[in-house]
mmCIF file of C-alpha atoms in Angstrom:
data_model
loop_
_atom_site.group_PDB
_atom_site.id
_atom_site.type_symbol
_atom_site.label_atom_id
_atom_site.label_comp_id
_atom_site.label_asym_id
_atom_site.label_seq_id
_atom_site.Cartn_x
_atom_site.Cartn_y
_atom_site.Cartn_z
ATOM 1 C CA UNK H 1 -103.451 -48.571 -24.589
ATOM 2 C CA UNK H 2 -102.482 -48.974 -28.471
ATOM 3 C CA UNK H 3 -102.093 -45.002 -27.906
ATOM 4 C CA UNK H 4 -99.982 -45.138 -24.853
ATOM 5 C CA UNK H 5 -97.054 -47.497 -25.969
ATOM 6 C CA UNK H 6 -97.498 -45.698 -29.585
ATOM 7 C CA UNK H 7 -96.380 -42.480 -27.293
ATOM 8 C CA UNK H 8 -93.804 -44.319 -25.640
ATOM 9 C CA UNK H 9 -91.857 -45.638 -28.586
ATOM 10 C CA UNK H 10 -91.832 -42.142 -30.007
ATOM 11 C CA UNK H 11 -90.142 -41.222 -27.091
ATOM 12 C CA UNK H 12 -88.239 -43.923 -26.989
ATOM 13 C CA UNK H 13 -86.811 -42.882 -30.508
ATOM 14 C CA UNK H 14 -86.556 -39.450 -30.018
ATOM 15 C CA UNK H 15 -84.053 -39.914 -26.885
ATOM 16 C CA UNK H 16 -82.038 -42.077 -29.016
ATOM 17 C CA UNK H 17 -81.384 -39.913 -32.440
ATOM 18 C CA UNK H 18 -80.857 -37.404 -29.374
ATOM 19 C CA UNK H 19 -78.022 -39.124 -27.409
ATOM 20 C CA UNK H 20 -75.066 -38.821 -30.702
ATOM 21 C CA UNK H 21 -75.722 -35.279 -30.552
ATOM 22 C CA UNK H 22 -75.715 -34.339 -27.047
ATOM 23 C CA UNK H 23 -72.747 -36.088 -26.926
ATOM 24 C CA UNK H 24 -71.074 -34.212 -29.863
ATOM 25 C CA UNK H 25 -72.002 -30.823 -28.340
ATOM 26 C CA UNK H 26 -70.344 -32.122 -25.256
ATOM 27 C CA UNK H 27 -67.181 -32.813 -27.097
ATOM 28 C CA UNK H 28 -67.016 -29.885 -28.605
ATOM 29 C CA UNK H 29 -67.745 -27.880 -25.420
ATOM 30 C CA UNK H 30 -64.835 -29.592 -23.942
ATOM 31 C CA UNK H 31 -62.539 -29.003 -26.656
ATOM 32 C CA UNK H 32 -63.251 -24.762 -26.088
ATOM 33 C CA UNK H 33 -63.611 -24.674 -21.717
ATOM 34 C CA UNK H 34 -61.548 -27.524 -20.283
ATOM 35 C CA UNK H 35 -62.971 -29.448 -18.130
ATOM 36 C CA UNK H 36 -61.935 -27.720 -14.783
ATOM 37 C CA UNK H 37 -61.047 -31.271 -13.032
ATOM 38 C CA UNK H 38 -58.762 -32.223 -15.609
ATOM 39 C CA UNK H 39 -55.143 -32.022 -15.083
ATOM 40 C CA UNK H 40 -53.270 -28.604 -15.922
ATOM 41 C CA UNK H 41 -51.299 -30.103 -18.271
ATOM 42 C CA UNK H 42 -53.777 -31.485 -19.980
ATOM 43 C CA UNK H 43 -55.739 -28.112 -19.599
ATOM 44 C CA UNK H 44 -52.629 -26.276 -21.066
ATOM 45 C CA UNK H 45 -52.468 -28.050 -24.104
ATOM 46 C CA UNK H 46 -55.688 -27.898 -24.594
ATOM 47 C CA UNK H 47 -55.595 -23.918 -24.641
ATOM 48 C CA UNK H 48 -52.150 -23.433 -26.292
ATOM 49 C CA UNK H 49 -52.757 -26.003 -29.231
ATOM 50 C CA UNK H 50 -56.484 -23.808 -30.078
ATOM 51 C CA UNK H 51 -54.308 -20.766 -31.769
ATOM 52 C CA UNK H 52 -52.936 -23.120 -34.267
ATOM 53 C CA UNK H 53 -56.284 -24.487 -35.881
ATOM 54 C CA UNK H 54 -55.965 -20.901 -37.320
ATOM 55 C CA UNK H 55 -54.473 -21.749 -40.672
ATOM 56 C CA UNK H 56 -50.981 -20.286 -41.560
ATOM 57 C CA UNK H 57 -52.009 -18.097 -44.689
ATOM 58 C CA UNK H 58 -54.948 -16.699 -42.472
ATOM 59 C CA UNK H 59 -52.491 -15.365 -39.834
ATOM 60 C CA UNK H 60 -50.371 -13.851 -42.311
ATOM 61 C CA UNK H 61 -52.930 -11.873 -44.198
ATOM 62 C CA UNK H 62 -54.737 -10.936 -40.741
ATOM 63 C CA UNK H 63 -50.732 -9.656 -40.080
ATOM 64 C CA UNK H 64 -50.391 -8.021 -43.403
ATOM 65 C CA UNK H 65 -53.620 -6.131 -43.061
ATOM 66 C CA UNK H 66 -52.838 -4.794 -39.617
ATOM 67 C CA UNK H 67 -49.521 -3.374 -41.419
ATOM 68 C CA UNK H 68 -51.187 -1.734 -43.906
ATOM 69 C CA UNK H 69 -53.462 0.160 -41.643
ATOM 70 C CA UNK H 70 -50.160 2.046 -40.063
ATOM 71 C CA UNK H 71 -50.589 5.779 -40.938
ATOM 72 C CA UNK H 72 -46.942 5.782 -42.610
ATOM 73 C CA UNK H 73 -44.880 3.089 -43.940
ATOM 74 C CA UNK H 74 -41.390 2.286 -42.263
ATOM 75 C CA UNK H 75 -39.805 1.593 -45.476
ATOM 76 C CA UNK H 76 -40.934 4.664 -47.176
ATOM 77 C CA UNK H 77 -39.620 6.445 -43.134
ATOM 78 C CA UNK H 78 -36.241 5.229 -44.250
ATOM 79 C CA UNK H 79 -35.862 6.138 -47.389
ATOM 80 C CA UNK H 80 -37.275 9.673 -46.788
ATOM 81 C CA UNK H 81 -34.984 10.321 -43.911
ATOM 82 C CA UNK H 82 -32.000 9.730 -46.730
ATOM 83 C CA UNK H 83 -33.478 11.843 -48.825
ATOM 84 C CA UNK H 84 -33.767 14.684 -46.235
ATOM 85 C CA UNK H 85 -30.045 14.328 -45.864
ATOM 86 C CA UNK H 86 -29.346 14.530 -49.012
ATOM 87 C CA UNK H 87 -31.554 17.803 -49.022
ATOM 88 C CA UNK H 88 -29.504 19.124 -45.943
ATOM 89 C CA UNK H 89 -26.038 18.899 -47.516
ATOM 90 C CA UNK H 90 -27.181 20.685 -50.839
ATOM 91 C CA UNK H 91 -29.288 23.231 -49.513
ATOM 92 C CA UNK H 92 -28.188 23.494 -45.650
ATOM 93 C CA UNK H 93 -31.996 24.162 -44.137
ATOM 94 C CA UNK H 94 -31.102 22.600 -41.109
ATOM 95 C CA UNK H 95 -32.815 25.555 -38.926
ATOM 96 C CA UNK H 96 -36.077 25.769 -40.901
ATOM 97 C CA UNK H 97 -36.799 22.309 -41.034
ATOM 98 C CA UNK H 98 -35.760 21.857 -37.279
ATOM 99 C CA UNK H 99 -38.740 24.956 -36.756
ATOM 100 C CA UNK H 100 -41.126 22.965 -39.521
ATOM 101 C CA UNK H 101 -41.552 20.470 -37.084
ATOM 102 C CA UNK H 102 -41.578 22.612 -33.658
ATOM 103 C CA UNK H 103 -44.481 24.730 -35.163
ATOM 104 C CA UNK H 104 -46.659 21.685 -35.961
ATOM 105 C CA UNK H 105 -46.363 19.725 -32.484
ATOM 106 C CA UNK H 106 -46.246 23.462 -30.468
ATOM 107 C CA UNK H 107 -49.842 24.095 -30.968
ATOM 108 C CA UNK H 108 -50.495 21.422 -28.277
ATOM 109 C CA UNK H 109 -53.186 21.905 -25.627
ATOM 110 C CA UNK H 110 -53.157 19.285 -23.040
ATOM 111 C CA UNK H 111 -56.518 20.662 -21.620
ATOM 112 C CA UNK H 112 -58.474 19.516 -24.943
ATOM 113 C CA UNK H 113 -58.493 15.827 -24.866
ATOM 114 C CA UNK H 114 -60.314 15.493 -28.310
ATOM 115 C CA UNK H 115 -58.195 15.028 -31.256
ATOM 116 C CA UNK H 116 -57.411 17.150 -33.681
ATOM 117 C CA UNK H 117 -58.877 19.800 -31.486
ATOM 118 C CA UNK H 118 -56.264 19.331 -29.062
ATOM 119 C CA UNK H 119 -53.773 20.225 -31.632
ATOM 120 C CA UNK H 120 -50.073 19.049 -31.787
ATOM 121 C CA UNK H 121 -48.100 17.133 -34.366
ATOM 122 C CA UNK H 122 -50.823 16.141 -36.940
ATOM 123 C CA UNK H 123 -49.789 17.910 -40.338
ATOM 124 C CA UNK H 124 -51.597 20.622 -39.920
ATOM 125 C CA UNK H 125 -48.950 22.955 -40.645
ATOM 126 C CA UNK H 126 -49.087 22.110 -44.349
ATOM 127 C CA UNK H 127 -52.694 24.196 -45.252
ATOM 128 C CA UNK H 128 -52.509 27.974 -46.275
ATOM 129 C CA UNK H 129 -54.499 28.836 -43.671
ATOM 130 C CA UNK H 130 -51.780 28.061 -40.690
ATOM 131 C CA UNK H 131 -48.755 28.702 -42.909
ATOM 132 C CA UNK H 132 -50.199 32.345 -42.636
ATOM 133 C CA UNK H 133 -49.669 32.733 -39.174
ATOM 134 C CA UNK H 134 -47.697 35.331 -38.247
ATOM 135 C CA UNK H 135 -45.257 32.750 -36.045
ATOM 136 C CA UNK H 136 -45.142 30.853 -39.180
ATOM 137 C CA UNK H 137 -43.537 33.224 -41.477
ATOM 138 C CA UNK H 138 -40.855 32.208 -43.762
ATOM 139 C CA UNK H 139 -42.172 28.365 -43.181
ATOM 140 C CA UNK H 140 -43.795 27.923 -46.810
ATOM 141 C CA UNK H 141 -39.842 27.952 -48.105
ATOM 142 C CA UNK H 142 -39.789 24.938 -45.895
ATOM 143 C CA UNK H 143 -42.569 22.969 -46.903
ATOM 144 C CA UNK H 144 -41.602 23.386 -50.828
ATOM 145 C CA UNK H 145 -38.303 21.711 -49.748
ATOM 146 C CA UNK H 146 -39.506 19.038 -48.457
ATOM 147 C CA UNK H 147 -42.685 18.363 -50.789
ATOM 148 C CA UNK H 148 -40.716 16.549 -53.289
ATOM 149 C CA UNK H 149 -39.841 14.402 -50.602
ATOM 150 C CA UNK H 150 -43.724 13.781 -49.684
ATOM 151 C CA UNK H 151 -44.096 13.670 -53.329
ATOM 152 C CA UNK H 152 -41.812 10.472 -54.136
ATOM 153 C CA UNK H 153 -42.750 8.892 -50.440
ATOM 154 C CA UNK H 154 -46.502 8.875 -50.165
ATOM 155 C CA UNK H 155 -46.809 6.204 -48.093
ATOM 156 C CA UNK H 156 -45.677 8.673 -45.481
ATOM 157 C CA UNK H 157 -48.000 11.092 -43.321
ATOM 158 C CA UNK H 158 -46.533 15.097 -43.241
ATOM 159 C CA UNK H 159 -46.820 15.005 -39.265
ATOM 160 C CA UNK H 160 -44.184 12.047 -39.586
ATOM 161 C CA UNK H 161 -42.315 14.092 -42.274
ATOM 162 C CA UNK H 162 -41.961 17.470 -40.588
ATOM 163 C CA UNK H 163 -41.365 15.356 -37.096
ATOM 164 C CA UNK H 164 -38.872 13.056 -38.939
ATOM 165 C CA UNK H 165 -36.928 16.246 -40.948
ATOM 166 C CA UNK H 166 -36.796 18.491 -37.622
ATOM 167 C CA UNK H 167 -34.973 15.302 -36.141
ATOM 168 C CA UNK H 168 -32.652 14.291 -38.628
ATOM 169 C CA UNK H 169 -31.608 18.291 -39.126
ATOM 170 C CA UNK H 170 -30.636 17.906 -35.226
ATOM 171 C CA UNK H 171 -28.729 15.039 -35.735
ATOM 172 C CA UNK H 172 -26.856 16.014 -39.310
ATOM 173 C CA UNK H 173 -25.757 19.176 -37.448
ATOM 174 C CA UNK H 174 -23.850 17.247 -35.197
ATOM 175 C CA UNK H 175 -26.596 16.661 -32.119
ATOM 176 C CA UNK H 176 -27.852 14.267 -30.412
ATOM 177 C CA UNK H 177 -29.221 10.950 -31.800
ATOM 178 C CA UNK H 178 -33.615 11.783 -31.176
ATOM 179 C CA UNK H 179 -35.407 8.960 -29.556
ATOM 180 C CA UNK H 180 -38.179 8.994 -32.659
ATOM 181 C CA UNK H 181 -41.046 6.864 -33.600
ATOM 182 C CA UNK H 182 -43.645 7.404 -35.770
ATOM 183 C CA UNK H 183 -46.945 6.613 -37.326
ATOM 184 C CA UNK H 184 -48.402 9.622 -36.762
ATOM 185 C CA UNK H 185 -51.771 10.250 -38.606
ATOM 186 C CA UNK H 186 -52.524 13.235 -40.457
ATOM 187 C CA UNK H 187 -55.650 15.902 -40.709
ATOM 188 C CA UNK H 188 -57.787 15.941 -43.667
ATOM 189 C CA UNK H 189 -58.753 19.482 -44.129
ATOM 190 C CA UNK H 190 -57.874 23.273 -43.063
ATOM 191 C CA UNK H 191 -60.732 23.530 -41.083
ATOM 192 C CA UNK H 192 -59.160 20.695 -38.765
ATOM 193 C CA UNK H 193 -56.032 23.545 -37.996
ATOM 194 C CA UNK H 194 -55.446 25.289 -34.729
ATOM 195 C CA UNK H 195 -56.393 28.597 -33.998
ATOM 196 C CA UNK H 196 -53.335 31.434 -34.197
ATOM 197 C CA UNK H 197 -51.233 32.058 -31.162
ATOM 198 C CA UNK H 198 -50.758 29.198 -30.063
ATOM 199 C CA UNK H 199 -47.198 29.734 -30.281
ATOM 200 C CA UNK H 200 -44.054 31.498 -28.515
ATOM 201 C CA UNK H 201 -43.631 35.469 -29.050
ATOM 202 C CA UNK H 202 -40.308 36.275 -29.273
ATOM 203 C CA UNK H 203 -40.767 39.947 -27.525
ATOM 204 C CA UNK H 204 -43.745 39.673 -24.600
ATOM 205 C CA UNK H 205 -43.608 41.759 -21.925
ATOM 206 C CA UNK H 206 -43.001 39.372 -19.216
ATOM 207 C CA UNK H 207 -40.934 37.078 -21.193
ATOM 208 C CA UNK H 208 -40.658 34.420 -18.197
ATOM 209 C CA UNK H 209 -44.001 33.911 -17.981
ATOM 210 C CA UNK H 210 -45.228 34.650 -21.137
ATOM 211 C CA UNK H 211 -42.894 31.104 -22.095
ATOM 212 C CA UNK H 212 -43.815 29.369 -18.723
ATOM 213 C CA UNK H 213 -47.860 29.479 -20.146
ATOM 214 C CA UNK H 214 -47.135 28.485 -23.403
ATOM 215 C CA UNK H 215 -45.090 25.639 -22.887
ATOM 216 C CA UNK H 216 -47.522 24.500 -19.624
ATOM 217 C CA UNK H 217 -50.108 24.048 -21.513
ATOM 218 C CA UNK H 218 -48.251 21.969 -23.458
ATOM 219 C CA UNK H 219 -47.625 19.736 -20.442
ATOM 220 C CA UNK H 220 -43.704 21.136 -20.674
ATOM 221 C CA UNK H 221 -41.956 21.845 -17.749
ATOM 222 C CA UNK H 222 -38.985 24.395 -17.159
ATOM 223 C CA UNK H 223 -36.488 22.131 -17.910
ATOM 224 C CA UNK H 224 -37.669 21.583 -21.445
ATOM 225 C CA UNK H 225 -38.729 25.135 -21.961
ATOM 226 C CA UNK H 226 -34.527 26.107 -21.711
ATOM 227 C CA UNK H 227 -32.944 22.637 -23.017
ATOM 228 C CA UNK H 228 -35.580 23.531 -26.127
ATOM 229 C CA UNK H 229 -34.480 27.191 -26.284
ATOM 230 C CA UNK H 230 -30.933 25.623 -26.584
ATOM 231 C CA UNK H 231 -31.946 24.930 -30.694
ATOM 232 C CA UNK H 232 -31.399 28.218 -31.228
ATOM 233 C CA UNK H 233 -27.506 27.617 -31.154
ATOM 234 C CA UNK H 234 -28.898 26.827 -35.183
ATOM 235 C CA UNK H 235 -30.458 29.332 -37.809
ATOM 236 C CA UNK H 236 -30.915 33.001 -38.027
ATOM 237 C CA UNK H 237 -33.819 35.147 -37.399
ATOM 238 C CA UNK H 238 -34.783 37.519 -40.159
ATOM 239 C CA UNK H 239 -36.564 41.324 -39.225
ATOM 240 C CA UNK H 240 -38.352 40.690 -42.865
ATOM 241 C CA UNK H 241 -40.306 38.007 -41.026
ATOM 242 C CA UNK H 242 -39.825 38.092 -37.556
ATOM 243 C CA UNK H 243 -39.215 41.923 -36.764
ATOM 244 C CA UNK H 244 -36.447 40.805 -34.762
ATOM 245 C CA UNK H 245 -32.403 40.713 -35.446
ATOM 246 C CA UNK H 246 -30.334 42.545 -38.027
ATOM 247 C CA UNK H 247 -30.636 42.311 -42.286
ATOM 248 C CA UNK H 248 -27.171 40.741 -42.096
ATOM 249 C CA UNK H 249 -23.776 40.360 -39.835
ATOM 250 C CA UNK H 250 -20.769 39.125 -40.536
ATOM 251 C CA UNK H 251 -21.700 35.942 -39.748
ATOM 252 C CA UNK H 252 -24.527 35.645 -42.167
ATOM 253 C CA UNK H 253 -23.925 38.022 -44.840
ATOM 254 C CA UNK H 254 -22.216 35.587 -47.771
ATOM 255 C CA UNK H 255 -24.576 32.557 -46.260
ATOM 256 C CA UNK H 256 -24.460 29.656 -46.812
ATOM 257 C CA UNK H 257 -28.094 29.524 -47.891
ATOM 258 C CA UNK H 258 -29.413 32.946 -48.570
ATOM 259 C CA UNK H 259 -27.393 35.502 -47.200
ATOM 260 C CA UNK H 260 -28.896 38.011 -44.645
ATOM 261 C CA UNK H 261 -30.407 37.404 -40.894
ATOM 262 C CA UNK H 262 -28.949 37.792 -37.665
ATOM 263 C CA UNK H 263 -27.677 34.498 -35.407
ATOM 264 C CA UNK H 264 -27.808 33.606 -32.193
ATOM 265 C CA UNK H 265 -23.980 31.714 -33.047
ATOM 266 C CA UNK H 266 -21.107 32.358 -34.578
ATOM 267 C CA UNK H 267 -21.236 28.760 -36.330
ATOM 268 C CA UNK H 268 -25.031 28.875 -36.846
ATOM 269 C CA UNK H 269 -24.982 25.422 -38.566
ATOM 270 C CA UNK H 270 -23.968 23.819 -35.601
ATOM 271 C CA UNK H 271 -25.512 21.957 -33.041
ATOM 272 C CA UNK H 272 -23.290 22.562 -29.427
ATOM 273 C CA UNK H 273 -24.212 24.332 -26.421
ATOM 274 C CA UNK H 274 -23.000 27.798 -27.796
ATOM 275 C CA UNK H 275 -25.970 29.218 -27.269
ATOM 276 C CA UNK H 276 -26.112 29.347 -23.617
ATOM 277 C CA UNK H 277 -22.340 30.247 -23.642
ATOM 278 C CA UNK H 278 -22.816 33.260 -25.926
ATOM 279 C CA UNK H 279 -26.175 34.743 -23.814
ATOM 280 C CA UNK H 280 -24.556 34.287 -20.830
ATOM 281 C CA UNK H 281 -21.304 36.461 -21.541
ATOM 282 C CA UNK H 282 -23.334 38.879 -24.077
ATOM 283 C CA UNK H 283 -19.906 39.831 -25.248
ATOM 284 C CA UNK H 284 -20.993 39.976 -29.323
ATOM 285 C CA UNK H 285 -23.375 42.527 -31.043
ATOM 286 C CA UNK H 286 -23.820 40.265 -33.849
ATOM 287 C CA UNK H 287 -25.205 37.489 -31.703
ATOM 288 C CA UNK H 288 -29.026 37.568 -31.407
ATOM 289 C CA UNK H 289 -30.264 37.684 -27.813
ATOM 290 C CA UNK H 290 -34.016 37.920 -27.484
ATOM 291 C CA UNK H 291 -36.373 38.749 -24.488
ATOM 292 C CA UNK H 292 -37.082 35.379 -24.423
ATOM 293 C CA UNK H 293 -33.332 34.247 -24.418
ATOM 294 C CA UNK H 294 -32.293 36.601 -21.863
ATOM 295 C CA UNK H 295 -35.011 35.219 -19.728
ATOM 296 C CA UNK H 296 -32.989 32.319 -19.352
ATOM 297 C CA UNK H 297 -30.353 33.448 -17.042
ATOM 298 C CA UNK H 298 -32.613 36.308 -15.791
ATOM 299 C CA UNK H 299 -35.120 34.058 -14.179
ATOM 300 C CA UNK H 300 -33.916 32.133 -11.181
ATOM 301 C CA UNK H 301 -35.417 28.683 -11.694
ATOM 302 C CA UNK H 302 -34.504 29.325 -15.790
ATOM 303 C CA UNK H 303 -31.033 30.100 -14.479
ATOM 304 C CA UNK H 304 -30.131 26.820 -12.907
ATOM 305 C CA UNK H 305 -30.593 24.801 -16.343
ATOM 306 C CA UNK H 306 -29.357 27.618 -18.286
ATOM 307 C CA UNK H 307 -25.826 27.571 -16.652
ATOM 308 C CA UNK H 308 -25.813 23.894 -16.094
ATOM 309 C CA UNK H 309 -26.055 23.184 -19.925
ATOM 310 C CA UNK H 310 -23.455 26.006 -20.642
ATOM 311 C CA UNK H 311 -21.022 24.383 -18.569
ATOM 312 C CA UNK H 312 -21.429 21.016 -19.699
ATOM 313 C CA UNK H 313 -22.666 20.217 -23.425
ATOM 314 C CA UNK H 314 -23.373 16.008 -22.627
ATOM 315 C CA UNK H 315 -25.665 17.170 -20.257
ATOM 316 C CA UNK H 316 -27.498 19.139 -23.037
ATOM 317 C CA UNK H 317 -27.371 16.742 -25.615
ATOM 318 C CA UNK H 318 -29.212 14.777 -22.828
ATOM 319 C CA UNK H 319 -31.861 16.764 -21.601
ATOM 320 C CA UNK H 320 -32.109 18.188 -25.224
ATOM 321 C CA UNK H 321 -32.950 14.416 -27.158
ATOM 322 C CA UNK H 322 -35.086 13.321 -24.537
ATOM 323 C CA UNK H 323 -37.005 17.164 -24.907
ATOM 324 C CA UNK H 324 -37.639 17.177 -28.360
ATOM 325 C CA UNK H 325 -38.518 13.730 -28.546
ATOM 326 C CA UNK H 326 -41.371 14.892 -26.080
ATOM 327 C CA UNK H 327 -42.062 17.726 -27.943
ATOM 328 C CA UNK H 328 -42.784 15.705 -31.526
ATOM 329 C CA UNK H 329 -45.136 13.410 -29.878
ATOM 330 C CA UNK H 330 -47.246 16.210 -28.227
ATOM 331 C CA UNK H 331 -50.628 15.572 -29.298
ATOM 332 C CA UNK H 332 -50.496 13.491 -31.992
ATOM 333 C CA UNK H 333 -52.465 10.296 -32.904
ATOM 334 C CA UNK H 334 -50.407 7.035 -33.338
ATOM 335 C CA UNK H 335 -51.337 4.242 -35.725
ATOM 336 C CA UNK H 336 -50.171 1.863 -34.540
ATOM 337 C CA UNK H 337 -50.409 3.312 -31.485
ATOM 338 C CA UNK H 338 -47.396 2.360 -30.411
ATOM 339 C CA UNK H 339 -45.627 4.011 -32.767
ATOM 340 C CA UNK H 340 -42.871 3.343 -35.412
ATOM 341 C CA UNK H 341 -38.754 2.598 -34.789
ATOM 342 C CA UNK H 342 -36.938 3.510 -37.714
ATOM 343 C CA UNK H 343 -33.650 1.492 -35.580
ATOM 344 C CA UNK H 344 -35.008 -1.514 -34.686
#
């Protein structure tokens, strides 16, 4: 008997010290999963007033940190892109820097999904081992122009550099404004760099197709394969490093720049539509036509674009902005993957 109500008050006890805390679990259940039959007001405030137990210097370092995980840093973005100007009016590299940052993103394979495999604009371009590429001749002059750049900006990636000076030579020759963004993140190492010939040949035997499976496998269509032949209206090519074009004209021989080359425009420096006016007439022997640039008004489905953007130039600032936006972003790795707006 003694041991039965001896049991009993125990229990007796043990239900009480447990009541305060069965009831403070069920408070704080509530305060985390409303209680579904309460009003959804009363829900609502419930859920909206939860994010601001976080306290203020928390949030702002939790911020901060996701900032400084972004592969290049906007402020450093800006104040290269005034230093490639700067660059551009002394030394007038518009076309190389423009084909810096088309031979980084072209190596694109939209069949690999793995990246850097997959190629694209990651940086790449920068190690020996690509510059020596036979489509990459005469590039090395471009990255020592632009290293001093990297070299006072480090808080920059070189995919967003070469992507962000091919742009800015567009616009600075008088093109279009590019749709950019950036935060591109770069390869570590030359063994991360594509394989050679990945890129266009100036001279193929079938030049329509040859460009039609290059630029396919870079997910391109044949719209941006001629609105992104229409850069050529800049630059020269040189036979020292291309095989193709003349040692000099008369529109190259005193420069600017080195002297020497052969154009595809009179006014080489110059972003218009030009281009597709001067291979369509062929009426100059100093102008460069290639294969590949013939191709454009040779092939029917070439043709349409090819006249359309000769006729009308706001048409092929267009197409051309939206195109080489395309092109910088082809296979690269955002962080934040979003991307970067340098005109926000």
């Amino acid at each position: 008997m003694a041991e039965r109500l001896a049991a009993a008050t125990a229990a007796t006890l043990r239900a009480s010290a447990a009541a305060p805390s069965a009831r403070r679990a069920a408070r704080a259940s509530r305060a985390f999963f409303p209680n579904p039959s309460a009003s959804p007001a009363r829900a609502g405030v419930a859920l909206r007033a939860a994010p601001s137990r976080l306290p203020q210097k928390a949030r702002a370092v939790r911020c901060s940190a996701a900032a400084a995980t972004a592969a290049s840093d906007a402020t450093q973005l800006k104040a290269a892109r005034e230093g490639i100007r700067e660059l551009l009016g002394t030394t007038h590299c518009h076309p190389v820097l423009v084909r810096l940052g088309w031979h980084d993103s072209g190596t694109y394979d939209k069949n690999i999904e793995e990246w850097p495999q997959r190629g694209g604009a990651n940086g790449s371009l920068r190690f020996d081992v690509e510059l020596k590429h036979g489509a990459n001749a005469g590039l090395i002059n471009a990255l020592k122009l632009i290293q001093p750049i990297k070299d006072k900006y480090p808080g920059i990636t070189y995919a967003d550099l070469f992507q962000l000076a091919s742009a800015t030579a567009i616009e600075e020759a008088g093109g279009p404004k590019i749709p950019m963004k950036y935060g591109r993140v770069d390869v570590t190492g030359p063994e991360q760099c594509p394989p050679e010939g990945k890129l266009p040949d100036a001279g193929p035997s079938s030049p329509a197709d040859h460009l039609r499976e290059v630029f396919y496998r870079m997910g391109l269509d044949d719209k941006d394969i001629v609105v992104l032949s229409g850069a050529h209206t800049l630059g020269r090519s040189r036979p020292e490093r291309s095989g193709w074009g003349k040692p000099e004209t008369k529109y190259t021989k005193n420069g600017p720049g080195a002297p020497g080359g052969q154009s595809w425009t009179a006014e080489w420096l110059k972003f218009d539509n030009s281009y597709f006016k001067e291979i369509k007439e062929k009426r100059d022997q100093d102008l460069l036509v290639l294969p590949t640039d013939a191709a454009l008004f040779e092939d029917p489905a070439f043709k349409v674009y090819a006249e359309k953007y000769a006729a009308d130039q706001d048409a092929f600032f267009k197409d051309y902005a939206e195109a080489h936006a395309k092109l910088s972003n082809l296979g690269a790795k955002f962080n934040p993957p979003q991307g970067i707006s340098l005109d926000d």
